[in-house]
Amino acid sequence: MVGPRTAPIRTGSTSTFTLKQKRLHIILLDPREAPYAGLEYVLTVGRTEHHGRTAADGSLSHEVPGLPGGELVLKLPAPDAASAPEPASVAPPGAPPPYPPPVLDADFPDTPAASTPESVTLRWTLQLQSLVSFDADAVRAAQERLHNLGFPADGERGSPGPRTRAAVRAFQRTHGLPETGQLADVQQELIRQHDA
């Protein structure tokens, strides 16, 4: 991780600094919205590559170069054979056969044998950009943060409409806030959830 850097500056002079690092924080959830916890990943931005495992909440966080894009690769393990359903038990002698009768792989002799499950690799192309500040454009700043947190207001960029109000209400409901649908009511919580 990159630590803070110092630079000598003469008193009374003006200096311009270009930040070359940004903190990227991502939370990865599966389609059921369960975290991808404890899984290996590779995050690449420019020539900087980070390897690691996702946290229990599915998150990862790194300082990355201030570049416009990158790639995230997540390796899902092969399904565990132990978690496969157990074959139906055989009925004791003299007992009636189970109904409906169990279906076994042996009932389909023409199908090839099941192969060993393989791991799956997920890839995401990342588009990285700086967010608008609340001072510059409060509506767009809130919409961008809502989008990043999983509450998109598709098609309403810079102007609050019904989709933005719905996104705000969903955000408020998720975080136990009164459901007003007003952007001004969520600004501080968005900063806390997203920017902190």
PDB file of N, CA and C in Angstrom, residues 1 21-28 41-46 48 50 59-72 124-131 148 194-196:
ATOM      1  N   MET A   1       0.842  -1.165   0.000  1.00  0.00           N
ATOM      2  CA  MET A   1       0.000   0.000   0.000  1.00  0.00           C
ATOM      3  C   MET A   1       0.892   1.234   0.000  1.00  0.00           C
ATOM      4  N   GLN A  21      -2.606   8.470  -7.257  1.00  0.00           N
ATOM      5  CA  GLN A  21      -3.192   7.274  -6.663  1.00  0.00           C
ATOM      6  C   GLN A  21      -4.623   7.581  -6.244  1.00  0.00           C
ATOM      7  N   LYS A  22      -5.483   6.599  -6.339  1.00  0.00           N
ATOM      8  CA  LYS A  22      -6.863   6.695  -5.867  1.00  0.00           C
ATOM      9  C   LYS A  22      -7.150   5.437  -5.070  1.00  0.00           C
ATOM     10  N   ARG A  23      -8.045   5.533  -4.107  1.00  0.00           N
ATOM     11  CA  ARG A  23      -8.469   4.343  -3.379  1.00  0.00           C
ATOM     12  C   ARG A  23      -9.673   3.770  -4.094  1.00  0.00           C
ATOM     13  N   LEU A  24      -9.581   2.509  -4.461  1.00  0.00           N
ATOM     14  CA  LEU A  24     -10.672   1.801  -5.112  1.00  0.00           C
ATOM     15  C   LEU A  24     -11.204   0.782  -4.124  1.00  0.00           C
ATOM     16  N   HIS A  25     -12.493   0.862  -3.840  1.00  0.00           N
ATOM     17  CA  HIS A  25     -13.145  -0.058  -2.910  1.00  0.00           C
ATOM     18  C   HIS A  25     -14.325  -0.684  -3.647  1.00  0.00           C
ATOM     19  N   ILE A  26     -14.335  -2.008  -3.739  1.00  0.00           N
ATOM     20  CA  ILE A  26     -15.377  -2.732  -4.466  1.00  0.00           C
ATOM     21  C   ILE A  26     -15.933  -3.820  -3.560  1.00  0.00           C
ATOM     22  N   ILE A  27     -17.252  -4.006  -3.615  1.00  0.00           N
ATOM     23  CA  ILE A  27     -17.891  -5.120  -2.915  1.00  0.00           C
ATOM     24  C   ILE A  27     -18.509  -6.025  -3.974  1.00  0.00           C
ATOM     25  N   LEU A  28     -18.119  -7.287  -3.977  1.00  0.00           N
ATOM     26  CA  LEU A  28     -18.580  -8.249  -4.978  1.00  0.00           C
ATOM     27  C   LEU A  28     -19.661  -9.151  -4.383  1.00  0.00           C
ATOM     28  N   TYR A  41      -8.515 -13.046  -6.125  1.00  0.00           N
ATOM     29  CA  TYR A  41      -8.748 -12.083  -7.195  1.00  0.00           C
ATOM     30  C   TYR A  41      -7.434 -11.475  -7.650  1.00  0.00           C
ATOM     31  N   VAL A  42      -7.476 -10.896  -8.845  1.00  0.00           N
ATOM     32  CA  VAL A  42      -6.370 -10.107  -9.370  1.00  0.00           C
ATOM     33  C   VAL A  42      -6.985  -8.814  -9.886  1.00  0.00           C
ATOM     34  N   LEU A  43      -6.538  -7.687  -9.354  1.00  0.00           N
ATOM     35  CA  LEU A  43      -6.983  -6.368  -9.781  1.00  0.00           C
ATOM     36  C   LEU A  43      -5.824  -5.723 -10.527  1.00  0.00           C
ATOM     37  N   THR A  44      -6.065  -5.348 -11.790  1.00  0.00           N
ATOM     38  CA  THR A  44      -5.019  -4.733 -12.604  1.00  0.00           C
ATOM     39  C   THR A  44      -5.478  -3.362 -13.057  1.00  0.00           C
ATOM     40  N   VAL A  45      -4.674  -2.351 -12.752  1.00  0.00           N
ATOM     41  CA  VAL A  45      -4.906  -0.986 -13.233  1.00  0.00           C
ATOM     42  C   VAL A  45      -3.566  -0.507 -13.770  1.00  0.00           C
ATOM     43  N   GLY A  46      -3.519  -0.291 -15.093  1.00  0.00           N
ATOM     44  CA  GLY A  46      -2.240   0.050 -15.727  1.00  0.00           C
ATOM     45  C   GLY A  46      -1.284  -1.115 -15.555  1.00  0.00           C
ATOM     46  N   THR A  48      -0.021  -1.806 -12.592  1.00  0.00           N
ATOM     47  CA  THR A  48      -0.114  -2.175 -11.183  1.00  0.00           C
ATOM     48  C   THR A  48      -1.066  -3.354 -11.042  1.00  0.00           C
ATOM     49  N   HIS A  50      -2.664  -6.139  -8.244  1.00  0.00           N
ATOM     50  CA  HIS A  50      -2.880  -6.501  -6.845  1.00  0.00           C
ATOM     51  C   HIS A  50      -3.495  -7.897  -6.800  1.00  0.00           C
ATOM     52  N   SER A  59     -15.615  -7.683  -0.097  1.00  0.00           N
ATOM     53  CA  SER A  59     -14.963  -6.440  -0.512  1.00  0.00           C
ATOM     54  C   SER A  59     -13.473  -6.611  -0.744  1.00  0.00           C
ATOM     55  N   LEU A  60     -12.938  -5.647  -1.493  1.00  0.00           N
ATOM     56  CA  LEU A  60     -11.504  -5.492  -1.670  1.00  0.00           C
ATOM     57  C   LEU A  60     -11.242  -4.002  -1.773  1.00  0.00           C
ATOM     58  N   SER A  61     -10.071  -3.576  -1.357  1.00  0.00           N
ATOM     59  CA  SER A  61      -9.746  -2.154  -1.345  1.00  0.00           C
ATOM     60  C   SER A  61      -8.261  -1.984  -1.598  1.00  0.00           C
ATOM     61  N   HIS A  62      -7.922  -1.139  -2.577  1.00  0.00           N
ATOM     62  CA  HIS A  62      -6.517  -0.898  -2.915  1.00  0.00           C
ATOM     63  C   HIS A  62      -6.316   0.532  -3.371  1.00  0.00           C
ATOM     64  N   GLU A  63      -5.098   1.009  -3.171  1.00  0.00           N
ATOM     65  CA  GLU A  63      -4.671   2.250  -3.801  1.00  0.00           C
ATOM     66  C   GLU A  63      -4.285   1.869  -5.224  1.00  0.00           C
ATOM     67  N   VAL A  64      -4.822   2.595  -6.205  1.00  0.00           N
ATOM     68  CA  VAL A  64      -4.546   2.283  -7.606  1.00  0.00           C
ATOM     69  C   VAL A  64      -4.093   3.544  -8.320  1.00  0.00           C
ATOM     70  N   PRO A  65      -3.375   3.404  -9.430  1.00  0.00           N
ATOM     71  CA  PRO A  65      -2.974   4.584 -10.189  1.00  0.00           C
ATOM     72  C   PRO A  65      -4.194   5.328 -10.710  1.00  0.00           C
ATOM     73  N   GLY A  66      -4.061   6.630 -10.866  1.00  0.00           N
ATOM     74  CA  GLY A  66      -5.161   7.454 -11.364  1.00  0.00           C
ATOM     75  C   GLY A  66      -5.348   7.298 -12.854  1.00  0.00           C
ATOM     76  N   LEU A  67      -5.716   6.117 -13.292  1.00  0.00           N
ATOM     77  CA  LEU A  67      -5.929   5.816 -14.714  1.00  0.00           C
ATOM     78  C   LEU A  67      -7.414   5.567 -14.972  1.00  0.00           C
ATOM     79  N   PRO A  68      -7.864   5.671 -16.231  1.00  0.00           N
ATOM     80  CA  PRO A  68      -9.297   5.569 -16.511  1.00  0.00           C
ATOM     81  C   PRO A  68      -9.883   4.164 -16.519  1.00  0.00           C
ATOM     82  N   GLY A  69      -9.071   3.127 -16.456  1.00  0.00           N
ATOM     83  CA  GLY A  69      -9.656   1.799 -16.553  1.00  0.00           C
ATOM     84  C   GLY A  69      -8.775   0.727 -15.963  1.00  0.00           C
ATOM     85  N   GLY A  70      -9.342  -0.453 -15.845  1.00  0.00           N
ATOM     86  CA  GLY A  70      -8.609  -1.585 -15.315  1.00  0.00           C
ATOM     87  C   GLY A  70      -9.421  -2.848 -15.498  1.00  0.00           C
ATOM     88  N   GLU A  71      -8.984  -3.913 -14.843  1.00  0.00           N
ATOM     89  CA  GLU A  71      -9.673  -5.193 -14.948  1.00  0.00           C
ATOM     90  C   GLU A  71      -9.628  -5.887 -13.594  1.00  0.00           C
ATOM     91  N   LEU A  72     -10.727  -6.554 -13.264  1.00  0.00           N
ATOM     92  CA  LEU A  72     -10.806  -7.354 -12.052  1.00  0.00           C
ATOM     93  C   LEU A  72     -11.154  -8.773 -12.453  1.00  0.00           C
ATOM     94  N   TRP A 124     -14.279  -8.558 -14.983  1.00  0.00           N
ATOM     95  CA  TRP A 124     -14.975  -7.288 -15.135  1.00  0.00           C
ATOM     96  C   TRP A 124     -13.994  -6.256 -15.674  1.00  0.00           C
ATOM     97  N   THR A 125     -14.422  -5.515 -16.674  1.00  0.00           N
ATOM     98  CA  THR A 125     -13.653  -4.369 -17.143  1.00  0.00           C
ATOM     99  C   THR A 125     -14.118  -3.178 -16.321  1.00  0.00           C
ATOM    100  N   LEU A 126     -13.170  -2.473 -15.716  1.00  0.00           N
ATOM    101  CA  LEU A 126     -13.498  -1.363 -14.831  1.00  0.00           C
ATOM    102  C   LEU A 126     -13.293  -0.034 -15.538  1.00  0.00           C
ATOM    103  N   GLN A 127     -14.246   0.851 -15.417  1.00  0.00           N
ATOM    104  CA  GLN A 127     -14.113   2.218 -15.903  1.00  0.00           C
ATOM    105  C   GLN A 127     -14.000   3.096 -14.664  1.00  0.00           C
ATOM    106  N   LEU A 128     -12.846   3.689 -14.487  1.00  0.00           N
ATOM    107  CA  LEU A 128     -12.560   4.457 -13.286  1.00  0.00           C
ATOM    108  C   LEU A 128     -12.563   5.945 -13.610  1.00  0.00           C
ATOM    109  N   GLN A 129     -13.284   6.700 -12.825  1.00  0.00           N
ATOM    110  CA  GLN A 129     -13.277   8.148 -13.001  1.00  0.00           C
ATOM    111  C   GLN A 129     -13.567   8.805 -11.668  1.00  0.00           C
ATOM    112  N   SER A 130     -13.166  10.050 -11.549  1.00  0.00           N
ATOM    113  CA  SER A 130     -13.434  10.795 -10.326  1.00  0.00           C
ATOM    114  C   SER A 130     -14.898  11.195 -10.293  1.00  0.00           C
ATOM    115  N   LEU A 131     -15.472  11.167  -9.113  1.00  0.00           N
ATOM    116  CA  LEU A 131     -16.867  11.538  -8.954  1.00  0.00           C
ATOM    117  C   LEU A 131     -17.015  13.051  -8.840  1.00  0.00           C
ATOM    118  N   ASN A 148     -23.215   3.736  -7.788  1.00  0.00           N
ATOM    119  CA  ASN A 148     -22.097   2.912  -7.331  1.00  0.00           C
ATOM    120  C   ASN A 148     -22.486   2.002  -6.172  1.00  0.00           C
ATOM    121  N   HIS A 194     -20.344   5.928   0.967  1.00  0.00           N
ATOM    122  CA  HIS A 194     -19.574   5.841  -0.272  1.00  0.00           C
ATOM    123  C   HIS A 194     -18.172   6.434  -0.151  1.00  0.00           C
ATOM    124  N   ASP A 195     -18.073   7.625   0.399  1.00  0.00           N
ATOM    125  CA  ASP A 195     -16.803   8.357   0.349  1.00  0.00           C
ATOM    126  C   ASP A 195     -15.895   8.085   1.531  1.00  0.00           C
ATOM    127  N   ALA A 196     -16.463   7.614   2.642  1.00  0.00           N
ATOM    128  CA  ALA A 196     -15.650   7.434   3.844  1.00  0.00           C
ATOM    129  C   ALA A 196     -14.737   6.240   3.746  1.00  0.00           C
TER     130      ALA A 196
END
